[in-house]
């Protein structure tokens, strides 16, 4: 445990927010209720962040252009009063900081516009038969074996296959995607230690090298996939800035289009974001259903009617992404508290989704809930580009499991991963 984590462990004893405690990770919702009751802003020393637990504040700050996922489009590290990342972390930052999720306008707008074409509701709707067929096949396999681990057999392979197929990742290479993604995503937890950083750096180097090679191959022999489409956009334009890490002032942008680094970063972002949250939503969702048998019975009785609202309610009730950060680029005020430029806010999505000011009976799982302004896909310019696809995937696996495994039940107590930000189950053993 490094010094920060040790301080965190100590400070945790004093307050309800305790992201390093297994009990908190297992059920953070009572602590969120205490935070909401205690105020709109809480400075949390262990991660040096301002925690924002209320729905209205989270929703407003996500749309507020005085905040950003990065500050490097406006300030240097020195100007912003933040240390530059250590040089040995550079491969991770080059990869991460050139993906659209960690860019702001104008780079974000330029890249998002290109990628968005592949993710419009109409475009992804065409994938529905493929996604449903795959979900059905995976569930049939689980049922034929009398059960197994729902995470490994259904929740994981479905979104991994779908996003890999969209990008044109050959089947033989797909086994590496999950471990690379898990190692990179370790950096999104609060105060990652050196070991986590070393794993993320190694995965970033390997994943980037793999994609560089794949992009070269697709350039020679284009296919119908998203990588080939991004290459076509890349090749259309002239280079206007040198290649180099964004946090060193580079970024290798091309006028109106993508640099090679942005292309690699965007592919990694799509491959990682394209499955991590869906895996955890599926597992958290079934965990919630098993602990609310009357709701599961109602869903089984009327799947056609309840499926659309059930998907939204499961996303709200136990959201897979608990916290998102923003840098404060200009001073802001929340609930009378001034948060100065250079600070970081931690938007508590899990808490916002249980705020009684936004939801009637927020701690009740109500699969028929019609008025459900959950924030699980975020809001503002970084609103999840994959939301329409995620909804299709979640409905497909839920539908297939309801249909083909009408007696699906828990076979053992679920095991939880100890991550808080990207929160989900390690194993969910079921019997059919
Ligand atoms: C249940 C599943 C999913 C959830 C809960 C989820 C949630 C989110 C959230 C909360 C953000 C914004 C983070 C922020 O505001 O800081 C986001 C962004 C993003 N998501 Fe998702 N996501 C899911 C599935 C997917 C899928 C299937 C894909 C891709 C195929 C995807 C691709 C992305 C991308 C590329 C971004 C960055 C958008 C931008 O910065 O403009 N996500 N997602």
XYZ file of C-alpha atoms and ligand atoms in Angstrom:
475
model
C 0.000 0.000 0.000
C 1.538 3.383 -0.946
C 1.457 6.452 1.310
C -1.675 7.864 -0.286
C -3.609 4.641 0.057
C -2.469 4.363 3.704
C -3.697 7.918 4.371
C -6.896 6.982 2.587
C -7.366 3.973 4.812
C -6.968 6.177 7.905
C -9.235 8.969 6.666
C -11.831 6.423 5.670
C -12.441 5.649 9.292
C -13.746 9.185 9.767
C -16.386 9.353 7.044
C -18.931 7.319 5.130
C -17.057 7.476 1.801
C -14.503 4.672 1.911
C -13.635 3.392 -1.578
C -10.907 1.052 -0.297
C -13.154 -0.844 2.082
C -14.693 -4.128 0.836
C -17.888 -3.378 2.803
C -18.272 -0.001 1.079
C -17.541 -1.478 -2.360
C -20.087 -4.248 -1.714
C -22.820 -1.712 -0.884
C -21.915 1.977 -1.201
C -25.546 3.146 -1.176
C -26.062 3.800 2.585
C -22.840 5.848 2.575
C -24.075 7.862 -0.414
C -27.333 8.598 1.417
C -25.306 9.907 4.376
C -23.196 12.071 2.036
C -26.263 13.536 0.309
C -27.864 14.327 3.668
C -24.662 16.001 4.886
C -24.328 18.428 1.978
C -23.762 19.050 -1.717
C -19.946 19.141 -1.713
C -17.453 17.190 0.401
C -13.721 17.659 0.156
C -12.099 14.219 0.308
C -8.485 14.527 1.312
C -7.227 11.019 0.398
C -7.860 11.569 -3.315
C -7.729 15.384 -3.129
C -11.155 15.651 -4.751
C -14.485 17.350 -4.147
C -17.179 14.661 -3.971
C -20.513 15.608 -5.582
C -23.328 13.241 -4.516
C -26.580 14.946 -5.699
C -28.238 14.139 -9.040
C -28.960 17.778 -9.981
C -25.351 18.822 -9.315
C -23.817 15.849 -11.166
C -26.113 16.453 -14.152
C -25.294 20.186 -14.203
C -21.524 19.790 -13.819
C -21.367 17.205 -16.629
C -22.741 19.904 -18.942
C -20.665 22.780 -17.535
C -17.905 23.889 -19.904
C -15.898 25.328 -17.001
C -14.967 21.714 -16.268
C -13.156 19.210 -18.450
C -11.860 15.657 -18.614
C -8.457 17.208 -19.317
C -6.898 20.629 -18.764
C -4.096 20.232 -21.289
C -6.066 21.938 -24.076
C -5.888 25.133 -21.971
C -3.053 24.900 -19.466
C 0.319 23.250 -18.992
C 0.796 21.112 -15.896
C 2.739 23.954 -14.248
C 0.069 26.561 -15.058
C -2.588 24.282 -13.607
C -0.516 23.524 -10.509
C -0.401 19.785 -11.141
C 2.662 17.565 -11.501
C 3.404 16.056 -14.928
C 3.033 12.269 -14.865
C 6.312 10.426 -14.283
C 8.142 9.726 -17.589
C 7.892 5.956 -17.068
C 4.080 6.284 -17.332
C 4.335 7.932 -20.735
C 3.074 4.966 -22.828
C -0.141 4.884 -20.795
C -0.671 8.640 -21.077
C 0.101 8.809 -24.785
C -2.523 6.141 -25.335
C -5.104 7.392 -22.858
C -4.811 11.133 -23.427
C -5.315 10.893 -27.201
C -8.619 9.027 -26.979
C -11.775 11.130 -27.266
C -12.853 10.436 -23.691
C -9.837 12.348 -22.409
C -9.927 15.155 -24.955
C -11.937 18.350 -25.008
C -12.971 20.573 -27.918
C -11.840 21.046 -30.610
C -10.007 17.673 -30.727
C -12.905 15.887 -29.026
C -15.482 17.296 -31.452
C -13.402 16.311 -34.480
C -12.859 12.702 -33.382
C -16.336 12.168 -31.950
C -17.926 13.335 -35.211
C -15.985 10.678 -37.132
C -16.690 7.826 -34.747
C -20.324 8.795 -34.100
C -21.275 7.742 -37.635
C -20.725 4.118 -36.635
C -22.852 4.374 -33.492
C -26.051 6.145 -34.463
C -29.177 4.353 -33.208
C -30.004 3.469 -36.841
C -26.585 2.012 -37.571
C -26.423 -0.090 -34.429
C -30.029 -1.218 -34.906
C -28.712 -3.178 -37.915
C -26.508 -5.131 -35.492
C -29.484 -6.277 -33.417
C -30.044 -9.639 -35.188
C -26.329 -10.471 -34.904
C -26.214 -9.491 -31.199
C -29.401 -11.420 -30.426
C -28.140 -14.496 -32.294
C -24.867 -14.433 -30.384
C -26.623 -13.952 -27.023
C -28.881 -16.879 -27.827
C -25.935 -19.114 -28.732
C -24.037 -18.236 -25.536
C -27.092 -18.856 -23.355
C -27.805 -22.169 -25.092
C -24.247 -23.245 -24.217
C -24.759 -22.280 -20.571
C -28.077 -24.133 -20.405
C -26.614 -27.239 -22.077
C -24.029 -27.392 -19.273
C -26.694 -26.960 -16.580
C -25.171 -23.615 -15.573
C -21.777 -22.072 -14.852
C -20.306 -18.618 -14.390
C -22.667 -16.090 -15.944
C -19.851 -13.528 -16.166
C -17.447 -15.742 -18.128
C -20.096 -17.521 -20.204
C -22.438 -14.666 -21.232
C -21.740 -11.218 -19.725
C -18.152 -11.026 -21.019
C -18.065 -12.811 -24.361
C -21.089 -11.010 -25.817
C -19.875 -7.369 -25.726
C -16.254 -8.396 -26.403
C -17.286 -10.246 -29.574
C -19.569 -7.427 -30.735
C -17.042 -4.604 -30.400
C -14.206 -6.773 -31.756
C -16.382 -7.642 -34.752
C -17.208 -3.967 -35.354
C -13.541 -3.031 -35.322
C -12.489 -6.091 -37.316
C -10.230 -7.705 -34.691
C -9.457 -11.244 -35.921
C -11.044 -13.924 -33.755
C -7.705 -15.508 -32.857
C -6.484 -12.245 -31.261
C -9.548 -11.512 -29.127
C -8.263 -13.388 -26.064
C -5.776 -10.580 -25.360
C -8.412 -7.843 -25.264
C -9.794 -8.540 -21.779
C -6.429 -8.713 -19.950
C -5.132 -5.587 -21.732
C -8.333 -3.737 -20.952
C -8.362 -4.813 -17.283
C -4.742 -3.677 -16.833
C -5.384 -0.297 -18.462
C -8.642 0.246 -16.547
C -6.785 -0.232 -13.241
C -5.583 3.348 -13.739
C -9.130 4.682 -13.507
C -9.492 3.621 -9.866
C -8.741 6.240 -7.177
C -5.031 6.681 -6.357
C -3.626 3.801 -8.432
C -0.333 2.502 -7.017
C 2.945 1.837 -8.817
C 2.163 -1.819 -9.510
C -1.121 -0.891 -11.180
C 0.673 1.780 -13.221
C 3.376 -0.683 -14.312
C 0.707 -3.149 -15.509
C -1.141 -0.375 -17.351
C 2.066 0.797 -19.029
C 2.921 -2.742 -20.176
C -0.610 -3.278 -21.526
C -0.526 0.125 -23.258
C 2.744 -0.739 -25.033
C 1.482 -4.156 -26.157
C -2.010 -3.025 -27.135
C -0.645 -0.035 -29.109
C 1.917 -2.198 -30.945
C -0.798 -4.717 -31.798
C -3.095 -2.037 -33.200
C -0.293 -0.299 -35.107
C 0.339 -3.581 -36.919
C -3.350 -4.257 -37.507
C -3.840 -0.740 -38.896
C -0.898 -1.281 -41.269
C -2.479 -4.542 -42.458
C -5.895 -2.902 -42.962
C -4.283 -0.053 -44.843
C -2.916 -2.588 -47.353
C -6.126 -4.570 -47.420
C -9.163 -2.566 -46.226
C -12.242 -4.373 -44.952
C -15.798 -3.397 -44.027
C -14.789 -2.648 -40.448
C -14.512 0.518 -38.365
C -10.688 0.494 -38.389
C -10.720 0.581 -42.198
C -13.215 3.471 -42.079
C -11.000 5.419 -39.665
C -7.954 4.791 -41.893
C -9.859 6.174 -44.866
C -10.562 9.337 -42.846
C -6.908 9.527 -41.755
C -5.493 9.170 -45.248
C -7.682 11.931 -46.634
C -5.905 14.790 -44.909
C -2.582 16.491 -44.411
C -0.644 16.498 -41.201
C -0.633 19.832 -39.369
C 1.082 19.038 -36.071
C 3.976 16.767 -35.128
C 3.326 13.369 -33.572
C 3.915 13.278 -29.816
C 2.181 12.881 -26.497
C -0.580 15.372 -25.838
C 0.712 16.121 -22.355
C 4.012 17.210 -23.890
C 2.242 19.621 -26.217
C 2.174 17.285 -29.217
C -0.820 15.265 -30.276
C -0.112 14.761 -33.951
C -3.461 16.139 -35.063
C -4.440 16.234 -38.687
C -6.645 18.954 -40.071
C -10.221 17.850 -39.495
C -9.298 14.184 -39.146
C -7.272 11.717 -37.091
C -3.590 11.307 -36.331
C -2.287 7.752 -36.198
C -1.957 8.050 -32.406
C -5.556 9.260 -32.128
C -6.645 6.325 -34.253
C -4.839 3.844 -32.009
C -6.164 5.573 -28.876
C -9.707 5.653 -30.229
C -9.609 1.941 -31.104
C -8.355 1.062 -27.613
C -11.021 3.290 -26.053
C -13.748 1.665 -28.144
C -12.508 -1.838 -27.379
C -12.258 -1.163 -23.619
C -15.286 1.096 -23.099
C -17.144 -1.140 -25.538
C -17.221 -4.044 -23.119
C -16.117 -3.211 -19.522
C -19.320 -1.476 -18.423
C -21.595 -3.866 -20.317
C -20.000 -6.889 -18.602
C -20.516 -5.280 -15.195
C -24.047 -4.075 -15.996
C -25.083 -7.591 -16.961
C -23.584 -9.133 -13.826
C -24.777 -6.366 -11.446
C -28.189 -6.551 -13.107
C -28.597 -10.291 -12.533
C -27.287 -9.907 -9.002
C -30.033 -7.327 -8.376
C -32.658 -9.598 -9.957
C -31.631 -12.589 -7.834
C -31.925 -10.489 -4.684
C -35.379 -9.228 -5.726
C -37.195 -12.480 -6.625
C -40.615 -10.807 -6.890
C -39.264 -8.423 -9.559
C -37.588 -11.303 -11.415
C -40.881 -13.212 -11.336
C -42.734 -10.182 -12.742
C -40.163 -9.862 -15.532
C -40.459 -13.563 -16.359
C -44.233 -13.219 -16.481
C -44.201 -10.261 -18.892
C -40.793 -10.030 -20.575
C -42.026 -8.208 -23.678
C -43.669 -5.444 -21.679
C -40.998 -5.016 -19.008
C -37.709 -5.554 -20.864
C -37.130 -1.950 -22.039
C -37.765 -0.355 -18.636
C -35.977 -3.231 -16.867
C -32.741 -2.506 -18.766
C -32.863 1.153 -17.682
C -33.775 0.327 -14.098
C -30.959 -2.206 -13.727
C -28.519 0.396 -15.099
C -29.804 2.883 -12.509
C -30.130 0.606 -9.509
C -26.546 -0.678 -9.458
C -24.622 1.364 -11.989
C -21.359 -0.217 -13.171
C -19.453 3.092 -13.322
C -19.654 4.692 -9.908
C -17.547 7.816 -10.293
C -16.297 10.133 -13.036
C -13.819 12.935 -12.581
C -13.610 16.427 -14.024
C -10.939 19.094 -13.724
C -12.140 22.547 -12.701
C -10.836 24.858 -15.461
C -12.362 28.077 -14.030
C -13.616 28.700 -10.495
C -17.104 27.312 -9.853
C -19.546 27.376 -6.963
C -21.691 24.463 -5.866
C -24.190 24.839 -3.040
C -22.425 27.939 -1.762
C -18.993 26.261 -1.765
C -16.322 27.730 -4.052
C -14.278 25.128 -5.917
C -11.183 26.823 -7.318
C -9.540 26.342 -10.711
C -7.018 23.500 -10.542
C -9.254 21.315 -8.356
C -10.757 17.999 -9.280
C -14.367 16.990 -8.706
C -15.527 13.393 -8.347
C -19.069 13.030 -9.662
C -20.756 10.180 -7.811
C -22.946 8.545 -10.466
C -23.990 5.747 -8.114
C -25.226 8.301 -5.602
C -26.933 10.500 -8.209
C -28.876 7.443 -9.388
C -30.261 6.904 -5.876
C -31.106 10.539 -5.124
C -34.704 10.858 -3.827
C -34.858 14.349 -5.351
C -34.703 12.716 -8.811
C -36.341 9.304 -8.300
C -39.408 8.132 -6.411
C -38.410 5.425 -3.874
C -34.830 5.342 -5.216
C -33.730 2.309 -3.171
C -36.564 0.194 -4.584
C -35.858 -1.904 -7.663
C -38.872 -1.213 -9.872
C -38.501 -2.806 -13.304
C -41.588 -0.940 -14.532
C -40.160 2.485 -13.533
C -41.179 4.854 -16.315
C -39.722 8.147 -15.114
C -36.051 7.216 -14.942
C -33.563 10.029 -15.675
C -30.552 7.894 -14.625
C -27.135 9.217 -15.359
C -25.369 5.902 -16.002
C -24.412 6.922 -19.571
C -23.267 10.385 -18.409
C -24.408 13.684 -20.012
C -22.918 16.567 -21.964
C -20.260 16.207 -24.644
C -18.872 12.886 -23.327
C -22.304 11.200 -23.200
C -21.674 7.522 -23.951
C -21.361 7.087 -27.686
C -22.084 3.369 -27.267
C -25.336 3.766 -25.300
C -27.623 2.556 -28.138
C -25.399 -0.497 -28.661
C -25.122 -1.188 -24.921
C -28.926 -1.144 -24.650
C -29.234 -3.677 -27.484
C -26.628 -5.938 -25.858
C -28.197 -5.768 -22.410
C -31.692 -6.449 -23.764
C -30.350 -9.337 -25.886
C -28.626 -11.180 -23.037
C -31.442 -10.491 -20.589
C -34.044 -11.636 -23.135
C -32.137 -14.802 -24.049
C -31.612 -15.763 -20.405
C -35.283 -15.187 -19.550
C -36.406 -17.241 -22.543
C -33.944 -20.133 -22.527
C -33.267 -20.409 -18.796
C -36.674 -19.810 -17.156
C -35.456 -21.394 -13.933
C -32.100 -19.595 -13.733
C -30.952 -19.334 -10.101
C -27.883 -18.575 -8.026
C -25.598 -21.543 -7.376
C -23.281 -19.741 -4.937
C -22.783 -16.383 -3.277
C -21.500 -14.008 -6.022
C -17.896 -12.842 -5.708
C -17.123 -9.163 -6.148
C -14.111 -7.476 -7.744
C -12.575 -5.027 -5.300
C -12.668 -2.111 -7.778
C -14.890 0.808 -6.843
C -14.924 3.076 -9.920
C -15.533 0.280 -12.440
C -17.591 -1.849 -10.115
C -18.782 -5.366 -10.815
C -18.696 -9.045 -10.002
C -15.801 -11.437 -10.472
C -17.984 -14.525 -10.687
C -21.710 -15.188 -10.737
C -22.307 -18.924 -10.535
C -25.754 -19.975 -11.695
C -27.775 -23.133 -12.262
C -30.280 -23.470 -15.070
C -23.783 -0.456 -20.002
C -22.804 -0.108 -20.765
C -22.137 1.230 -20.775
C -22.121 2.214 -19.827
C -22.825 2.231 -18.479
C -21.306 3.286 -20.354
C -21.074 4.488 -19.717
C -20.328 5.542 -20.218
C -20.106 6.799 -19.546
C -20.619 7.119 -18.151
C -19.345 7.580 -20.345
C -18.896 9.029 -20.115
C -17.882 9.220 -19.038
C -17.731 10.663 -18.675
O -18.660 11.468 -18.826
O -16.652 11.033 -18.171
C -19.085 6.819 -21.541
C -18.348 7.290 -22.605
C -18.023 6.502 -23.671
N -18.486 5.238 -23.952
Fe -19.738 4.148 -22.819
N -20.851 2.940 -21.582
C -21.332 1.688 -21.895
C -21.134 0.987 -23.049
C -20.387 1.434 -24.109
C -20.222 0.750 -25.362
C -20.914 -0.566 -25.745
C -19.359 1.502 -26.108
C -18.818 1.318 -27.490
C -19.073 0.590 -28.352
C -18.991 2.655 -25.341
C -18.132 3.647 -25.773
C -17.917 4.835 -25.127
C -17.050 5.899 -25.641
C -16.230 5.860 -26.914
C -17.123 6.945 -24.735
C -16.421 8.300 -24.824
C -17.352 9.320 -25.413
C -16.789 10.729 -25.439
O -15.828 11.023 -24.715
O -17.307 11.535 -26.213
N -19.643 2.600 -24.144
N -19.699 5.578 -21.431
